[in-house]
XYZ file of N, CA, C and O in Angstrom:
764
model
N 3.509 25.506 -14.854
C 3.268 24.047 -14.890
C 2.482 23.480 -14.198
O 2.435 23.509 -13.117
N 1.546 22.583 -14.730
C 0.802 21.734 -13.904
C 1.326 20.939 -13.047
O 2.463 20.456 -13.285
N 1.070 20.753 -11.725
C 1.935 19.980 -10.761
C 1.813 18.524 -11.164
O 2.661 17.909 -10.543
N 0.753 17.939 -11.876
C 0.693 16.724 -12.115
C 0.972 16.371 -13.383
O 0.934 15.228 -14.019
N 1.504 17.363 -14.280
C 1.855 17.295 -15.670
C 2.980 16.254 -15.750
O 4.146 16.287 -14.909
N 3.015 15.113 -16.702
C 4.040 14.122 -16.782
C 3.730 13.113 -15.931
O 4.635 12.128 -16.006
N 2.797 12.971 -15.031
C 2.437 11.784 -14.323
C 1.127 11.266 -14.859
O 0.002 11.922 -14.962
N 1.184 9.981 -15.273
C -0.213 9.362 -15.426
C -0.954 9.167 -14.356
O -0.306 9.202 -13.298
N -2.216 9.165 -14.422
C -3.082 9.231 -13.213
C -2.942 8.014 -12.208
O -3.005 8.258 -11.129
N -2.539 7.029 -12.809
C -2.357 5.877 -11.778
C -0.922 5.952 -11.049
O -0.782 5.085 -10.299
N -0.122 6.754 -11.325
C 1.289 6.809 -10.806
C 1.411 7.524 -9.442
O 2.381 7.327 -8.872
N 0.227 8.336 -9.262
C 0.179 8.971 -8.039
C -0.999 8.489 -6.964
O -0.957 9.033 -5.772
N -1.696 7.705 -7.412
C -2.873 7.461 -6.676
C -3.290 5.881 -6.837
O -3.125 5.437 -7.936
N -3.665 5.346 -5.646
C -4.271 3.962 -5.805
C -5.887 4.067 -5.578
O -6.247 4.495 -4.473
N -6.673 3.864 -6.693
C -8.111 3.793 -6.537
C -8.549 2.726 -5.682
O -7.808 1.737 -5.534
N -9.773 2.770 -5.261
C -10.214 1.577 -4.471
C -10.462 0.360 -5.293
O -10.346 -0.762 -5.155
N -10.747 0.748 -6.680
C -11.065 -0.231 -7.544
C -9.563 -1.128 -7.886
O -9.699 -2.323 -8.085
N -8.561 -0.136 -7.976
C -7.321 -0.927 -8.274
C -6.913 -1.845 -7.065
O -6.477 -2.917 -7.244
N -7.075 -1.198 -6.032
C -6.829 -2.037 -4.629
C -7.714 -3.315 -4.604
O -7.049 -4.508 -4.264
N -8.882 -3.147 -4.913
C -9.826 -4.383 -4.914
C -9.303 -5.303 -5.993
O -9.288 -6.466 -5.688
N -9.109 -5.104 -7.077
C -8.452 -5.763 -8.252
C -7.095 -6.425 -7.998
O -7.122 -7.734 -8.210
N -6.244 -5.753 -7.292
C -5.095 -6.508 -6.883
C -5.354 -7.475 -5.774
O -5.020 -8.538 -5.808
N -6.392 -7.110 -4.804
C -6.605 -8.218 -3.641
C -7.500 -9.424 -4.276
O -7.185 -10.410 -3.995
N -8.200 -9.226 -5.326
C -8.817 -10.263 -5.915
C -7.985 -11.133 -6.728
O -8.014 -12.361 -6.539
N -6.991 -10.600 -7.423
C -5.957 -11.348 -8.188
C -5.203 -12.255 -7.205
O -4.914 -13.414 -7.307
N -4.762 -11.441 -6.110
C -4.017 -12.215 -5.156
C -4.734 -13.253 -4.481
O -4.047 -14.451 -4.199
N -6.054 -12.985 -4.089
C -6.740 -14.072 -3.393
C -7.028 -15.481 -4.503
O -7.029 -16.502 -4.172
N -7.285 -14.912 -5.645
C -7.287 -15.996 -6.711
C -6.130 -16.836 -6.837
O -6.256 -18.074 -6.904
N -4.963 -16.124 -6.751
C -3.738 -16.763 -7.049
C -3.545 -17.715 -5.701
O -2.909 -18.983 -5.782
N -3.934 -17.172 -4.584
C -3.550 -18.092 -3.241
C -4.645 -19.412 -3.386
O -3.980 -20.298 -3.167
N -5.773 -19.219 -3.757
C -6.550 -20.198 -3.900
C -6.503 -21.206 -5.258
O -6.850 -22.306 -5.183
N -5.588 -20.750 -6.228
C -5.387 -21.523 -7.364
C -4.231 -22.527 -7.140
O -3.862 -22.989 -6.312
N -3.869 -23.027 -8.454
C -2.929 -23.963 -8.482
C -2.082 -23.732 -9.538
O -2.138 -23.040 -10.422
N -0.737 -24.427 -9.533
C 0.102 -24.328 -10.690
C 0.732 -22.847 -10.591
O 1.273 -22.422 -9.719
N 0.689 -22.366 -11.815
C 1.426 -21.105 -12.124
C 0.560 -19.737 -11.309
O 1.354 -18.933 -10.850
N -0.654 -19.997 -11.043
C -1.196 -19.138 -10.446
C -0.871 -19.015 -9.077
O -0.709 -17.972 -8.469
N -0.897 -20.306 -8.465
C -0.325 -20.401 -6.921
C 1.173 -19.768 -6.932
O 1.524 -19.220 -5.882
N 1.986 -20.094 -8.001
C 3.309 -19.545 -7.837
C 3.390 -17.960 -7.911
O 4.143 -17.578 -7.201
N 2.279 -17.421 -8.498
C 2.182 -15.824 -8.636
C 1.991 -15.465 -7.028
O 2.590 -14.463 -6.658
N 1.083 -16.095 -6.471
C 0.917 -15.740 -4.885
C 2.046 -15.955 -4.257
O 2.465 -14.939 -3.430
N 2.883 -16.953 -4.067
C 3.989 -17.255 -3.520
C 5.057 -16.093 -4.041
O 5.850 -15.651 -2.937
N 5.320 -15.890 -5.168
C 6.174 -14.884 -5.586
C 5.672 -13.372 -5.013
O 6.826 -12.765 -4.509
N 4.619 -13.130 -5.040
C 4.167 -11.952 -4.424
C 4.379 -11.710 -2.885
O 4.849 -10.472 -2.389
N 4.190 -12.710 -2.236
C 4.316 -12.742 -0.760
C 5.820 -12.537 -0.380
O 6.095 -12.135 0.464
N 6.620 -13.049 -1.393
C 8.021 -13.398 -1.007
C 8.923 -11.961 -1.760
O 9.947 -11.783 -1.404
N 8.085 -11.250 -2.344
C 8.630 -10.176 -3.101
C 9.274 -9.129 -2.165
O 8.620 -8.690 -1.107
N 10.480 -8.671 -2.227
C 11.216 -7.814 -1.399
C 11.472 -6.383 -2.466
O 12.551 -6.636 -3.232
N 10.573 -5.498 -2.124
C 10.758 -4.476 -3.074
C 12.250 -3.634 -3.055
O 12.585 -3.025 -3.742
N 12.824 -3.977 -1.819
C 14.293 -3.406 -1.500
C 15.390 -4.135 -2.213
O 16.450 -3.732 -2.027
N 15.051 -5.359 -2.721
C 16.080 -6.376 -3.298
C 16.758 -5.603 -4.506
O 16.200 -4.675 -5.184
N 18.120 -5.935 -4.514
C 18.882 -5.487 -5.753
C 18.248 -6.081 -7.059
O 18.293 -5.352 -8.141
N 17.664 -7.246 -6.819
C 17.089 -7.759 -8.231
C 16.063 -8.720 -7.755
O 15.829 -9.145 -6.410
N 14.971 -8.815 -8.663
C 13.876 -9.587 -8.368
C 14.114 -10.981 -9.366
O 14.629 -11.020 -10.473
N 13.338 -12.153 -8.955
C 13.410 -13.252 -9.747
C 12.344 -12.783 -11.016
O 11.512 -12.071 -11.008
N 12.455 -13.748 -12.035
C 11.715 -13.573 -13.127
C 10.188 -13.757 -12.751
O 9.386 -13.172 -13.224
N 9.949 -14.720 -11.978
C 8.677 -15.102 -11.365
C 8.032 -13.798 -10.689
O 6.778 -13.580 -10.744
N 8.915 -13.283 -9.918
C 8.295 -12.065 -9.121
C 8.091 -10.964 -10.262
O 7.051 -10.233 -9.819
N 8.724 -10.574 -11.017
C 8.466 -9.710 -12.135
C 7.334 -10.020 -12.841
O 6.415 -9.064 -13.096
N 7.268 -11.251 -13.324
C 6.038 -11.630 -14.034
C 4.748 -11.495 -13.284
O 3.780 -10.830 -13.582
N 4.838 -11.777 -12.120
C 3.671 -11.886 -11.121
C 3.180 -10.390 -10.795
O 2.221 -10.088 -10.775
N 4.271 -9.615 -10.504
C 3.893 -8.208 -10.290
C 3.353 -7.596 -11.345
O 2.329 -6.675 -11.268
N 3.791 -7.845 -12.727
C 3.507 -7.184 -13.868
C 1.956 -7.670 -14.141
O 1.027 -6.845 -14.471
N 1.795 -8.979 -13.910
C 0.302 -9.364 -14.172
C -0.821 -8.790 -13.180
O -1.742 -8.373 -13.335
N -0.365 -8.643 -11.752
C -1.066 -7.929 -10.997
C -1.416 -6.564 -11.261
O -2.630 -6.145 -11.273
N -0.400 -5.777 -11.717
C -0.738 -4.444 -12.084
C -1.444 -4.185 -13.257
O -2.375 -3.252 -13.334
N -1.322 -5.183 -14.162
C -2.245 -5.228 -15.335
C -3.428 -5.393 -14.902
O -4.421 -4.844 -15.570
N -3.750 -6.263 -14.166
C -5.263 -6.554 -13.579
C -5.901 -5.207 -13.138
O -6.917 -5.273 -13.221
N -4.941 -4.492 -12.287
C -5.426 -3.404 -11.697
C -5.485 -2.057 -12.543
O -5.762 -1.042 -11.999
N -4.944 -2.326 -13.891
C -5.139 -1.296 -15.082
C -3.958 -0.210 -14.507
O -4.397 1.111 -14.780
N -2.986 -0.521 -14.087
C -1.963 0.294 -13.653
C -1.107 0.405 -15.145
O -0.525 -0.440 -15.781
N -0.901 1.735 -15.673
C 0.037 1.830 -16.724
C 1.340 1.567 -16.578
O 2.150 2.406 -16.299
N 1.786 0.241 -16.729
C 3.166 -0.068 -16.449
C 4.411 0.520 -17.234
O 5.238 0.879 -16.780
N 3.680 1.092 -18.497
C 4.777 1.780 -19.292
C 5.257 3.159 -18.902
O 6.085 3.595 -19.229
N 4.411 3.700 -18.008
C 4.558 5.113 -17.566
C 5.435 5.163 -16.208
O 5.665 6.139 -15.686
N 5.658 3.876 -15.596
C 6.237 3.746 -14.281
C 7.846 4.052 -14.306
O 8.446 3.509 -15.194
N 8.222 4.847 -13.544
C 9.707 4.808 -13.400
C 10.160 3.678 -12.404
O 9.377 2.848 -12.091
N 11.480 3.704 -12.267
C 11.961 2.578 -11.517
C 11.640 2.658 -10.089
O 11.073 1.768 -9.387
N 11.373 4.049 -9.593
C 10.695 4.052 -8.147
C 9.349 4.004 -8.095
O 8.932 3.331 -7.193
N 8.750 4.135 -9.203
C 7.311 3.716 -9.332
C 7.013 2.191 -9.412
O 6.169 1.720 -8.489
N 7.862 1.546 -9.831
C 7.836 0.115 -9.955
C 8.090 -0.417 -8.428
O 7.282 -1.330 -7.890
N 8.932 0.200 -7.624
C 9.309 -0.380 -6.398
C 8.240 0.000 -5.415
O 7.886 -0.795 -4.512
N 7.728 1.209 -5.489
C 6.502 1.454 -4.769
C 5.303 0.773 -5.103
O 4.556 0.248 -4.129
N 5.038 0.351 -6.248
C 3.923 -0.604 -6.562
C 4.162 -1.866 -5.905
O 3.336 -2.607 -5.595
N 5.327 -2.415 -6.157
C 5.922 -3.590 -5.522
C 5.515 -3.534 -3.874
O 5.266 -4.657 -3.455
N 5.869 -2.492 -3.350
C 5.401 -2.561 -1.853
C 3.974 -2.606 -1.580
O 3.635 -3.395 -0.789
N 3.253 -1.975 -2.527
C 1.717 -2.124 -2.399
C 1.238 -3.658 -2.590
O 0.388 -4.116 -1.759
N 1.696 -4.177 -3.576
C 1.266 -5.505 -4.036
C 1.882 -6.532 -3.086
O 1.035 -7.465 -2.548
N 3.153 -6.400 -2.671
C 3.526 -7.267 -1.536
C 2.682 -7.074 -0.146
O 2.389 -8.130 0.394
N 2.365 -5.818 0.062
C 1.641 -5.681 1.286
C 0.220 -6.258 1.388
O -0.221 -6.972 2.362
N -0.481 -6.223 0.114
C -1.568 -6.651 -0.046
C -1.671 -8.388 -0.015
O -2.342 -8.840 0.585
N -0.413 -8.848 -0.676
C -0.354 -10.237 -0.461
C -0.172 -10.767 0.844
O -0.574 -11.781 1.244
N 0.588 -9.893 1.787
C 0.678 -10.183 3.165
C -0.522 -10.087 4.067
O -0.732 -10.928 4.674
N -1.142 -9.035 3.793
C -2.179 -8.565 4.731
C -3.500 -8.571 4.244
O -4.552 -8.581 4.984
N -3.796 -8.763 2.902
C -5.066 -8.455 2.343
C -5.503 -7.063 2.207
O -4.806 -6.116 2.597
N -6.672 -6.724 1.784
C -7.212 -5.451 1.531
C -8.529 -5.351 2.159
O -9.473 -6.013 1.969
N -8.589 -4.335 3.014
C -9.884 -4.004 3.581
C -10.999 -3.518 2.682
O -10.639 -2.510 2.042
N -12.068 -4.370 2.485
C -13.076 -3.824 1.747
C -14.386 -3.808 2.721
O -14.714 -4.601 3.591
N -14.854 -2.496 2.558
C -16.035 -2.105 3.570
C -17.225 -2.924 3.271
O -17.535 -3.213 2.155
N -17.795 -3.368 4.143
C -18.807 -4.220 3.957
C -20.140 -3.196 4.160
O -20.060 -2.118 4.767
N -21.213 -3.653 3.556
C -22.507 -2.798 3.632
C -22.893 -2.520 5.071
O -22.832 -3.543 5.762
N -23.245 -1.298 5.406
C -23.627 -0.890 6.641
C -22.466 -0.653 7.598
O -22.780 -0.135 8.703
N -21.296 -0.798 7.115
C -20.093 -0.601 8.147
C -19.848 0.683 8.100
O -19.891 1.479 7.163
N -19.388 1.078 9.375
C -19.035 2.624 9.590
C -17.830 2.924 8.742
O -16.761 2.196 8.787
N -17.826 3.852 7.876
C -16.884 4.264 6.922
C -15.545 4.777 7.732
O -14.304 4.503 7.195
N -15.573 5.035 8.986
C -14.148 5.463 9.803
C -13.527 4.240 10.039
O -12.299 4.327 10.222
N -14.182 2.990 10.111
C -13.436 1.713 10.330
C -12.393 1.417 9.266
O -11.544 0.596 9.239
N -12.685 2.118 8.063
C -11.973 1.830 6.780
C -10.716 2.810 6.766
O -9.975 2.650 5.789
N -10.404 3.580 7.844
C -9.439 4.532 7.659
C -8.203 3.788 8.245
O -8.152 3.116 9.242
N -6.996 3.939 7.812
C -5.686 3.341 7.979
C -5.139 3.666 9.468
O -4.899 2.801 10.251
N -5.482 4.863 9.982
C -5.265 5.228 11.388
C -6.115 4.277 12.358
O -5.601 3.773 13.349
N -7.409 4.042 12.066
C -8.247 3.340 12.865
C -7.757 1.844 12.811
O -7.800 1.178 13.826
N -7.329 1.455 11.622
C -6.864 -0.080 11.507
C -5.596 -0.177 12.427
O -5.441 -1.256 12.837
N -4.823 0.755 12.272
C -3.573 0.673 13.177
C -4.013 0.556 14.634
O -3.305 -0.420 15.272
N -4.743 1.172 15.089
C -5.406 1.031 16.564
C -6.099 -0.209 16.638
O -5.603 -0.805 17.790
N -6.788 -0.639 15.789
C -7.503 -1.854 15.874
C -6.397 -3.140 15.931
O -6.806 -4.008 16.794
N -5.471 -3.130 15.231
C -4.105 -4.081 15.157
C -3.562 -4.022 16.601
O -2.481 -4.737 16.787
N -3.522 -2.837 17.250
C -2.830 -2.938 18.571
C -1.496 -2.312 18.314
O -0.504 -2.517 19.124
N -1.155 -1.654 17.309
C 0.173 -1.031 17.149
C 0.250 0.098 18.021
O -0.526 1.061 18.485
N 1.517 0.051 18.821
C 1.797 0.926 19.781
C 2.031 2.360 19.385
O 2.280 2.562 18.199
N 1.765 3.270 20.270
C 2.056 4.686 20.026
C 3.375 4.952 19.541
O 3.673 5.786 18.827
N 4.364 4.229 20.166
C 5.714 4.712 19.866
C 6.096 4.084 18.314
O 6.680 4.744 17.712
N 5.349 2.982 18.074
C 5.668 2.570 16.641
C 4.964 3.237 15.571
O 5.475 3.592 14.609
N 3.707 3.830 15.798
C 3.038 4.692 15.014
C 3.912 6.069 14.831
O 4.035 6.474 13.733
N 4.348 6.704 15.983
C 5.374 7.805 15.945
C 6.580 7.472 15.046
O 6.781 8.440 14.085
N 7.205 6.479 15.323
C 8.314 6.083 14.397
C 7.917 5.825 12.995
O 8.588 6.524 12.053
N 6.982 5.259 12.660
C 6.632 5.079 11.433
C 6.184 6.418 10.673
O 6.854 6.631 9.498
N 5.475 7.247 11.306
C 5.180 8.618 10.649
C 6.096 9.574 10.595
O 6.224 10.779 9.993
N 7.166 9.514 11.529
C 8.138 10.408 11.570
C 9.302 9.965 10.417
O 10.002 10.829 10.106
N 9.219 8.809 9.950
C 10.267 8.337 8.883
C 10.108 8.882 7.791
O 8.896 8.865 7.275
N 11.052 9.243 6.972
C 10.893 9.757 5.535
C 11.739 8.724 4.762
O 12.827 8.312 5.177
N 11.552 8.885 3.437
C 12.358 8.292 2.536
C 12.617 6.798 2.746
O 11.560 5.963 3.129
N 13.876 6.153 2.498
C 14.237 4.794 2.665
C 13.811 4.179 3.912
O 13.786 3.198 4.356
N 14.085 5.186 5.007
C 13.817 4.545 6.408
C 12.306 4.343 6.728
O 11.952 3.425 7.419
N 11.323 4.818 5.836
C 9.955 4.541 6.134
C 9.461 3.084 5.848
O 8.843 2.591 6.588
N 10.138 2.650 4.707
C 9.697 1.431 4.195
C 10.064 0.110 5.045
O 9.043 -0.724 5.209
N 11.206 -0.075 5.517
C 11.232 -1.117 6.461
C 10.446 -1.105 7.694
O 9.788 -2.203 8.250
N 10.157 0.116 8.183
C 9.152 0.205 9.356
C 7.765 -0.004 8.948
O 7.106 -0.761 9.876
N 7.560 0.245 7.865
C 6.079 -0.045 7.113
C 5.962 -1.568 7.083
O 5.022 -2.272 7.596
N 7.045 -2.253 6.439
C 6.935 -3.736 6.577
C 6.557 -4.384 7.742
O 5.944 -5.455 8.050
N 7.380 -3.896 8.963
C 7.154 -4.342 10.330
C 5.716 -4.281 10.891
O 5.048 -5.166 11.417
N 5.162 -2.995 10.441
C 3.894 -2.597 10.949
C 2.767 -3.650 10.230
O 2.014 -4.221 10.753
N 2.959 -3.926 8.723
C 2.087 -4.783 8.113
C 2.138 -6.150 8.683
O 1.252 -6.761 8.729
N 3.468 -6.641 8.971
C 3.525 -8.004 9.562
C 2.690 -8.092 10.845
O 2.217 -9.111 11.159
N 2.715 -7.098 11.673
C 1.982 -7.028 13.047
C 0.507 -6.945 12.749
O -0.282 -7.793 13.215
N 0.073 -6.219 11.697
C -1.295 -6.112 11.238
C -1.791 -7.662 10.775
O -2.714 -8.062 11.097
N -0.809 -8.065 9.936
C -1.070 -9.582 9.472
C -1.545 -10.501 10.637
O -2.472 -11.254 10.718
N -0.493 -10.397 11.557
C -0.688 -11.403 12.737
C -1.873 -11.322 13.602
O -2.290 -12.207 14.271
N -2.319 -10.031 13.671
C -3.557 -9.587 14.512
C -4.918 -9.778 13.233
O -5.953 -9.299 13.746
N -4.590 -10.123 12.116
C -5.777 -10.281 11.163
C -6.499 -8.968 10.893
O -7.901 -8.881 10.827
N -5.827 -7.865 10.748
C -6.327 -6.662 10.395
C -5.805 -6.199 8.915
O -4.633 -6.262 8.829
N -6.968 -6.127 8.198
C -6.539 -5.549 6.710
C -6.626 -4.140 6.563
O -7.588 -3.598 6.844
N -5.386 -3.634 6.014
C -5.102 -2.211 5.822
C -6.222 -1.725 4.499
O -6.543 -2.637 3.800
N -6.421 -0.505 4.573
C -7.223 0.037 3.337
C -6.236 0.370 2.439
O -5.466 1.444 2.684
N -6.030 -0.371 1.451
C -4.711 -0.273 0.403
C -4.963 1.022 -0.334
O -4.106 1.523 -1.011
N -6.263 1.319 -0.706
C -6.498 2.608 -1.479
C -5.853 3.859 -0.744
O -5.120 4.724 -1.498
N -6.127 3.989 0.594
C -5.519 5.044 1.194
C -4.062 4.709 1.556
O -3.355 5.826 1.288
N -3.659 3.567 2.134
C -2.187 3.548 2.160
C -1.361 3.289 1.080
O -0.294 4.038 1.056
N -2.021 2.928 -0.007
C -1.325 2.904 -1.181
C -0.876 4.285 -1.783
O 0.190 4.377 -2.239
N -1.954 5.081 -1.843
C -1.739 6.309 -2.192
C -0.682 7.198 -1.431
O 0.367 7.753 -2.080
N -0.571 6.854 -0.330
C 0.415 7.463 0.557
C 1.816 6.808 0.236
O 2.820 7.710 0.223
N 1.865 5.563 0.092
C 3.126 4.892 -0.330
C 3.605 5.553 -1.650
O 4.826 5.846 -1.795
N 2.773 5.786 -2.537
C 3.159 6.403 -3.943
C 3.770 7.826 -3.656
O 4.713 8.124 -4.506
N 3.263 8.513 -2.718
C 3.712 9.833 -2.514
C 4.638 10.052 -1.434
O 5.100 11.330 -1.308
N 4.930 9.266 -0.563
C 5.736 9.464 0.447
C 7.263 9.836 -0.127
O 7.831 9.054 -0.931
N 7.815 11.033 0.343
C 8.867 11.548 -0.246
C 9.059 11.871 -1.626
O 9.982 11.788 -2.353
N 7.772 12.173 -2.269
C 7.650 12.560 -3.523
C 8.512 13.670 -3.825
O 8.918 14.613 -2.938
N 8.841 13.869 -5.201
C 9.641 15.065 -5.599
C 8.675 16.283 -6.015
O 9.106 17.287 -5.969
N 7.717 15.829 -6.213
C 6.845 17.045 -6.907
C 5.981 17.511 -5.622
O 5.415 16.834 -4.620
N 5.633 18.728 -5.653
C 5.050 19.378 -4.664
C 3.574 18.983 -4.249
O 3.449 18.718 -2.997
N 2.938 18.535 -5.073
C 1.507 18.131 -4.750
C 1.770 16.728 -4.034
O 1.009 16.684 -3.044
N 2.581 15.767 -4.412
C 2.858 14.648 -3.641
C 3.135 14.756 -2.509
O 2.871 14.087 -1.389
N 4.131 15.907 -2.177
C 4.568 15.967 -0.859
C 3.449 16.650 0.004
O 3.416 16.039 1.124
N 2.600 17.490 -0.356
C 1.644 17.941 0.485
C 0.711 16.828 0.851
O 0.104 16.932 1.861
N 0.366 15.899 -0.187
C -0.697 14.775 -0.142
C -0.140 14.003 0.997
O -0.782 13.434 1.977
N 1.084 13.544 0.976
C 1.767 12.630 1.791
C 1.730 13.181 3.381
O 1.451 12.565 4.273
N 2.044 14.562 3.366
C 2.210 15.202 4.904
C 0.655 15.204 5.313
O 0.489 15.076 6.477
N -0.215 15.471 4.403
C -1.628 15.624 4.958
C -2.118 14.171 5.474
O -2.985 14.148 6.478
N -1.755 13.157 4.844
C -2.117 11.802 5.018
C -1.417 11.239 6.269
O -1.982 10.776 7.078
N -0.214 11.804 6.646
C 0.396 11.621 7.858
C -0.321 12.047 8.894
O -0.563 11.347 9.984
N -0.546 13.294 8.949
C -1.268 14.038 10.016
C -2.911 13.258 10.216
O -3.402 12.956 11.281
N -3.490 12.930 9.060
C -4.907 12.402 8.934
C -4.667 10.939 9.610
O -5.618 10.511 10.608
N -3.730 10.189 9.243
C -3.303 8.777 9.939
C -3.252 8.707 11.370
O -3.949 8.120 12.062
N -2.474 9.735 11.816
C -2.191 10.004 13.340
C -3.383 10.403 14.005
O -3.740 9.862 15.161
N -4.223 11.401 13.372
C -5.384 11.917 13.915
C -6.418 10.866 14.263
O -6.952 10.470 15.121
N -6.615 9.971 13.183
C -7.296 8.866 13.164
C -7.186 7.775 14.160
O -7.805 7.211 14.906
N -5.841 7.583 14.231
C -5.171 6.447 15.332
C -5.449 7.118 16.634
O -6.054 6.118 17.514
N -5.299 8.406 16.884
C -5.413 8.896 18.408
C -6.910 8.917 18.752
O -7.137 8.567 19.793
N -7.833 9.353 17.698
C -9.180 9.496 18.001
C -10.060 8.170 17.881
O -11.323 7.973 18.292
N -9.358 6.913 17.550
C -9.993 5.783 17.357
C -10.463 5.304 18.620
O -9.842 5.101 19.856
N -11.926 4.892 18.730
C -12.476 4.286 19.802
C -12.764 3.038 19.587
O -13.503 2.568 18.637
N -12.171 1.993 20.260
C -12.363 0.537 19.944
C -13.263 -0.134 21.167
O -13.155 0.239 22.255
């Protein structure tokens, strides 16, 4: 059986176009008025671990995912939660879009952690965590990055979020390889 059989392409990966579309939608909502502004507020307050979401949060999340061309009909409950983590993270921190002439290594999540001044101990705890223990630690790191005005690369980080503790073998391998790469980038970053 093909390892990705049964998975829509958007359910295991966040493309840079999707991350940019989400960031543009959220930024437009932030600058907007009325219902658009309410979407921004709902996405910032979104708690993916909550037992239930408000109607406004569900609607805002659905609009954001549709803007990014995520096939919402193919998402499981766990998929919805993980995309909620991604959208909420972009609403909190923004999304790093590489500027022309910028060194591509600066767009790596591990380098961005170093630039934000995330401690070695916190990075170790974050990437040693698995399953449900991972997401609260990620939220704390994202809030730290926001306070330091460092925008993560959500194409890279989002794909990791979708595959963290995956049930399928391909996702597990992807997540483990990403963990190693993030830590290597963090360790090797020269600021």
